[in-house]
PDB file of C-alpha atoms in Angstrom:
ATOM      1  CA  UNK S   1     116.810  21.412 376.352  1.00 29.00           C
ATOM      2  CA  UNK S   2     113.908  19.979 378.355  1.00 35.00           C
ATOM      3  CA  UNK S   3     111.858  17.217 376.827  1.00 37.00           C
ATOM      4  CA  UNK S   4     109.381  14.461 377.379  1.00 39.00           C
ATOM      5  CA  UNK S   5     111.097  11.105 377.168  1.00 41.00           C
ATOM      6  CA  UNK S   6     110.508   7.483 378.058  1.00 41.00           C
ATOM      7  CA  UNK S   7     112.562   6.703 381.151  1.00 40.00           C
ATOM      8  CA  UNK S   8     111.626   3.052 381.480  1.00 40.00           C
ATOM      9  CA  UNK S   9     110.767   0.832 378.504  1.00 39.00           C
ATOM     10  CA  UNK S  10     108.706  -1.434 380.805  1.00 38.00           C
ATOM     11  CA  UNK S  11     106.218   1.333 381.603  1.00 41.00           C
ATOM     12  CA  UNK S  12     104.769   4.531 380.217  1.00 41.00           C
ATOM     13  CA  UNK S  13     106.746   6.583 382.720  1.00 43.00           C
ATOM     14  CA  UNK S  14     107.717   9.964 381.283  1.00 43.00           C
ATOM     15  CA  UNK S  15     110.016  12.525 382.771  1.00 44.00           C
ATOM     16  CA  UNK S  16     110.628  16.248 382.538  1.00 51.00           C
ATOM     17  CA  UNK S  17     114.266  17.013 383.136  1.00 57.00           C
ATOM     18  CA  UNK S  18     117.565  18.838 382.634  1.00 65.00           C
ATOM     19  CA  UNK S  19     121.165  17.608 382.453  1.00 72.00           C
ATOM     20  CA  UNK S  20     123.886  19.066 384.677  1.00 78.00           C
ATOM     21  CA  UNK S  21     127.508  18.166 385.247  1.00 79.00           C
ATOM     22  CA  UNK S  22     128.387  17.127 388.832  1.00 80.00           C
ATOM     23  CA  UNK S  23     132.120  16.613 389.081  1.00 80.00           C
ATOM     24  CA  UNK S  24     133.025  13.976 386.486  1.00 80.00           C
ATOM     25  CA  UNK S  25     129.444  12.726 386.074  1.00 84.00           C
ATOM     26  CA  UNK S  26     126.610  13.869 383.807  1.00 83.00           C
ATOM     27  CA  UNK S  27     123.402  13.832 385.883  1.00 87.00           C
ATOM     28  CA  UNK S  28     119.900  14.241 384.539  1.00 85.00           C
ATOM     29  CA  UNK S  29     117.603  15.254 387.406  1.00 85.00           C
ATOM     30  CA  UNK S  30     113.957  14.813 386.562  1.00 79.00           C
ATOM     31  CA  UNK S  31     110.381  14.751 387.705  1.00 81.00           C
ATOM     32  CA  UNK S  32     108.557  11.744 386.329  1.00 80.00           C
ATOM     33  CA  UNK S  33     104.878  11.703 385.422  1.00 78.00           C
ATOM     34  CA  UNK S  34     103.999  10.753 389.005  1.00 81.00           C
ATOM     35  CA  UNK S  35     105.847  13.879 390.303  1.00 81.00           C
ATOM     36  CA  UNK S  36     108.644  11.728 391.718  1.00 84.00           C
ATOM     37  CA  UNK S  37     112.191  13.112 391.551  1.00 86.00           C
ATOM     38  CA  UNK S  38     114.521  10.725 389.758  1.00 85.00           C
ATOM     39  CA  UNK S  39     118.025  10.813 388.310  1.00 89.00           C
ATOM     40  CA  UNK S  40     119.796   9.341 385.285  1.00 90.00           C
ATOM     41  CA  UNK S  41     123.591   9.238 385.380  1.00 91.00           C
ATOM     42  CA  UNK S  42     126.064   8.592 382.566  1.00 89.00           C
ATOM     43  CA  UNK S  43     129.283   6.932 383.714  1.00 90.00           C
ATOM     44  CA  UNK S  44     132.407   5.539 382.088  1.00 91.00           C
ATOM     45  CA  UNK S  45     132.818   2.949 384.848  1.00 93.00           C
ATOM     46  CA  UNK S  46     130.384   1.815 387.539  1.00 93.00           C
ATOM     47  CA  UNK S  47     132.132   0.520 390.646  1.00 95.00           C
ATOM     48  CA  UNK S  48     130.930   0.367 394.243  1.00 93.00           C
ATOM     49  CA  UNK S  49     131.992   3.918 395.083  1.00 94.00           C
ATOM     50  CA  UNK S  50     130.272   5.338 391.983  1.00 94.00           C
ATOM     51  CA  UNK S  51     127.072   3.409 392.818  1.00 92.00           C
ATOM     52  CA  UNK S  52     126.978   4.756 396.370  1.00 91.00           C
ATOM     53  CA  UNK S  53     127.712   8.304 395.156  1.00 93.00           C
ATOM     54  CA  UNK S  54     124.892   8.065 392.594  1.00 92.00           C
ATOM     55  CA  UNK S  55     122.505   6.806 395.265  1.00 90.00           C
ATOM     56  CA  UNK S  56     123.506   9.705 397.553  1.00 90.00           C
ATOM     57  CA  UNK S  57     122.975  12.280 394.776  1.00 90.00           C
ATOM     58  CA  UNK S  58     119.558  10.783 394.023  1.00 89.00           C
ATOM     59  CA  UNK S  59     118.574  10.854 397.704  1.00 89.00           C
ATOM     60  CA  UNK S  60     119.626  14.514 397.951  1.00 89.00           C
ATOM     61  CA  UNK S  61     117.701  15.377 394.782  1.00 87.00           C
ATOM     62  CA  UNK S  62     114.616  13.559 396.086  1.00 87.00           C
ATOM     63  CA  UNK S  63     114.661  15.820 399.161  1.00 89.00           C
ATOM     64  CA  UNK S  64     114.717  18.952 396.987  1.00 83.00           C
ATOM     65  CA  UNK S  65     111.672  21.167 396.967  1.00 82.00           C
ATOM     66  CA  UNK S  66     110.006  22.637 393.907  1.00 79.00           C
ATOM     67  CA  UNK S  67     111.893  25.907 394.383  1.00 81.00           C
ATOM     68  CA  UNK S  68     115.275  24.185 394.318  1.00 83.00           C
ATOM     69  CA  UNK S  69     114.362  22.092 391.278  1.00 81.00           C
ATOM     70  CA  UNK S  70     113.015  25.169 389.489  1.00 80.00           C
ATOM     71  CA  UNK S  71     116.211  27.114 390.232  1.00 81.00           C
ATOM     72  CA  UNK S  72     118.130  24.702 387.967  1.00 77.00           C
ATOM     73  CA  UNK S  73     115.653  25.222 385.144  1.00 76.00           C
ATOM     74  CA  UNK S  74     116.616  27.646 382.358  1.00 73.00           C
ATOM     75  CA  UNK S  75     114.245  30.586 382.611  1.00 77.00           C
ATOM     76  CA  UNK S  76     113.668  30.132 386.338  1.00 78.00           C
ATOM     77  CA  UNK S  77     110.688  29.080 388.402  1.00 82.00           C
ATOM     78  CA  UNK S  78     108.001  30.877 386.385  1.00 85.00           C
ATOM     79  CA  UNK S  79     108.979  29.133 383.148  1.00 83.00           C
ATOM     80  CA  UNK S  80     109.413  25.861 385.060  1.00 82.00           C
ATOM     81  CA  UNK S  81     105.854  25.993 386.415  1.00 84.00           C
ATOM     82  CA  UNK S  82     104.411  26.872 383.002  1.00 86.00           C
ATOM     83  CA  UNK S  83     106.346  24.098 381.246  1.00 82.00           C
ATOM     84  CA  UNK S  84     105.532  21.607 384.006  1.00 81.00           C
ATOM     85  CA  UNK S  85     101.801  22.294 383.638  1.00 84.00           C
ATOM     86  CA  UNK S  86     102.053  21.863 379.876  1.00 83.00           C
ATOM     87  CA  UNK S  87     103.939  18.580 380.371  1.00 81.00           C
ATOM     88  CA  UNK S  88     101.418  17.256 382.914  1.00 80.00           C
ATOM     89  CA  UNK S  89      98.589  17.813 380.416  1.00 83.00           C
ATOM     90  CA  UNK S  90     100.222  15.263 378.082  1.00 82.00           C
ATOM     91  CA  UNK S  91     100.677  12.531 380.710  1.00 79.00           C
ATOM     92  CA  UNK S  92      98.242   9.613 380.544  1.00 80.00           C
ATOM     93  CA  UNK S  93      96.009   9.108 383.590  1.00 81.00           C
ATOM     94  CA  UNK S  94      97.243   6.557 386.118  1.00 81.00           C
ATOM     95  CA  UNK S  95     100.929   6.584 385.222  1.00 79.00           C
ATOM     96  CA  UNK S  96     102.932   5.267 388.168  1.00 79.00           C
ATOM     97  CA  UNK S  97     106.412   6.253 389.244  1.00 77.00           C
ATOM     98  CA  UNK S  98     109.422   4.820 387.450  1.00 78.00           C
ATOM     99  CA  UNK S  99     112.795   3.947 388.990  1.00 81.00           C
ATOM    100  CA  UNK S 100     114.361   6.624 391.199  1.00 86.00           C
ATOM    101  CA  UNK S 101     117.808   6.054 389.692  1.00 89.00           C
ATOM    102  CA  UNK S 102     118.888   4.907 386.239  1.00 89.00           C
ATOM    103  CA  UNK S 103     122.602   4.389 385.629  1.00 90.00           C
ATOM    104  CA  UNK S 104     124.128   4.052 382.163  1.00 91.00           C
ATOM    105  CA  UNK S 105     127.731   2.867 382.260  1.00 91.00           C
ATOM    106  CA  UNK S 106     130.305   1.772 379.704  1.00 92.00           C
ATOM    107  CA  UNK S 107     131.623  -0.834 382.152  1.00 92.00           C
ATOM    108  CA  UNK S 108     130.075  -2.382 385.280  1.00 90.00           C
ATOM    109  CA  UNK S 109     132.174  -4.093 387.977  1.00 92.00           C
ATOM    110  CA  UNK S 110     131.227  -7.684 388.801  1.00 88.00           C
ATOM    111  CA  UNK S 111     130.776  -6.849 392.501  1.00 88.00           C
ATOM    112  CA  UNK S 112     128.267  -4.138 391.542  1.00 88.00           C
ATOM    113  CA  UNK S 113     126.353  -6.672 389.442  1.00 83.00           C
ATOM    114  CA  UNK S 114     126.130  -8.940 392.486  1.00 79.00           C
ATOM    115  CA  UNK S 115     125.105  -6.068 394.795  1.00 82.00           C
ATOM    116  CA  UNK S 116     122.225  -5.118 392.498  1.00 78.00           C
ATOM    117  CA  UNK S 117     120.418  -8.282 393.586  1.00 69.00           C
ATOM    118  CA  UNK S 118     119.945  -6.620 396.987  1.00 72.00           C
ATOM    119  CA  UNK S 119     119.501  -3.071 395.713  1.00 71.00           C
ATOM    120  CA  UNK S 120     117.260  -3.681 392.722  1.00 62.00           C
ATOM    121  CA  UNK S 121     114.202  -1.767 393.982  1.00 59.00           C
ATOM    122  CA  UNK S 122     114.208   1.661 392.371  1.00 63.00           C
ATOM    123  CA  UNK S 123     117.494   1.340 390.488  1.00 74.00           C
ATOM    124  CA  UNK S 124     117.971   0.469 386.814  1.00 77.00           C
ATOM    125  CA  UNK S 125     121.491  -0.097 385.465  1.00 80.00           C
ATOM    126  CA  UNK S 126     122.361  -0.321 381.779  1.00 84.00           C
ATOM    127  CA  UNK S 127     125.747  -1.149 380.271  1.00 84.00           C
ATOM    128  CA  UNK S 128     126.532   0.850 377.141  1.00 86.00           C
ATOM    129  CA  UNK S 129     128.383  -0.401 374.080  1.00 86.00           C
ATOM    130  CA  UNK S 130     129.479   2.148 371.486  1.00 88.00           C
ATOM    131  CA  UNK S 131     130.258   1.183 367.913  1.00 87.00           C
ATOM    132  CA  UNK S 132     131.170   3.238 364.852  1.00 90.00           C
ATOM    133  CA  UNK S 133     129.927   2.136 361.426  1.00 90.00           C
ATOM    134  CA  UNK S 134     131.986   2.253 358.253  1.00 92.00           C
ATOM    135  CA  UNK S 135     130.064   5.418 357.320  1.00 92.00           C
ATOM    136  CA  UNK S 136     131.244   7.080 360.543  1.00 91.00           C
ATOM    137  CA  UNK S 137     127.894   6.905 362.375  1.00 90.00           C
ATOM    138  CA  UNK S 138     128.025   6.198 366.108  1.00 88.00           C
ATOM    139  CA  UNK S 139     125.679   3.521 367.430  1.00 87.00           C
ATOM    140  CA  UNK S 140     124.995   3.055 371.137  1.00 86.00           C
ATOM    141  CA  UNK S 141     123.465  -0.140 372.520  1.00 86.00           C
ATOM    142  CA  UNK S 142     122.113  -0.180 376.091  1.00 85.00           C
ATOM    143  CA  UNK S 143     121.882  -3.592 377.726  1.00 84.00           C
ATOM    144  CA  UNK S 144     120.149  -3.911 381.107  1.00 83.00           C
ATOM    145  CA  UNK S 145     122.391  -5.298 383.827  1.00 79.00           C
ATOM    146  CA  UNK S 146     120.390  -8.182 385.222  1.00 69.00           C
ATOM    147  CA  UNK S 147     120.228  -8.474 388.976  1.00 57.00           C
ATOM    148  CA  UNK S 148     118.584 -11.836 389.584  1.00 53.00           C
ATOM    149  CA  UNK S 149     121.419 -13.443 391.551  1.00 43.00           C
ATOM    150  CA  UNK S 150     119.133 -14.047 394.558  1.00 41.00           C
ATOM    151  CA  UNK S 151     116.190 -15.450 392.583  1.00 44.00           C
ATOM    152  CA  UNK S 152     115.480 -19.100 393.399  1.00 40.00           C
ATOM    153  CA  UNK S 153     116.441 -21.643 390.758  1.00 36.00           C
TER     154      UNK S 153
END
């Protein structure tokens, strides 16, 4: 249920996390290797309201203490502390924090794409494409939503 995973392909940032359902959204709340709270959300559609809600959930999670984070962990705080220590022993020295929020959406509104140019610090957005092969296997492709609209030409 809890695992080490790569949260950001551009770095060696690893996280230790659990998935919970918040309303209509699946939210993975995690501690990355730098002990920073971060969230990953899976969405059908990312519009402005969903982006702001995700940012608010991430801000609330970031203000959580260890006790609150541990209370969501199966087995409680004792198991959380033991597993966290075991996880930290596997983290390479000098790993920096990853993004605070990663959003994976099946569809991203154009106005959200434009807004990401101003909000890009600490937020990664990926658009998902799901395909089924002739053999019935499901393939998921994640494409980063680029947010370079304000970069000079």
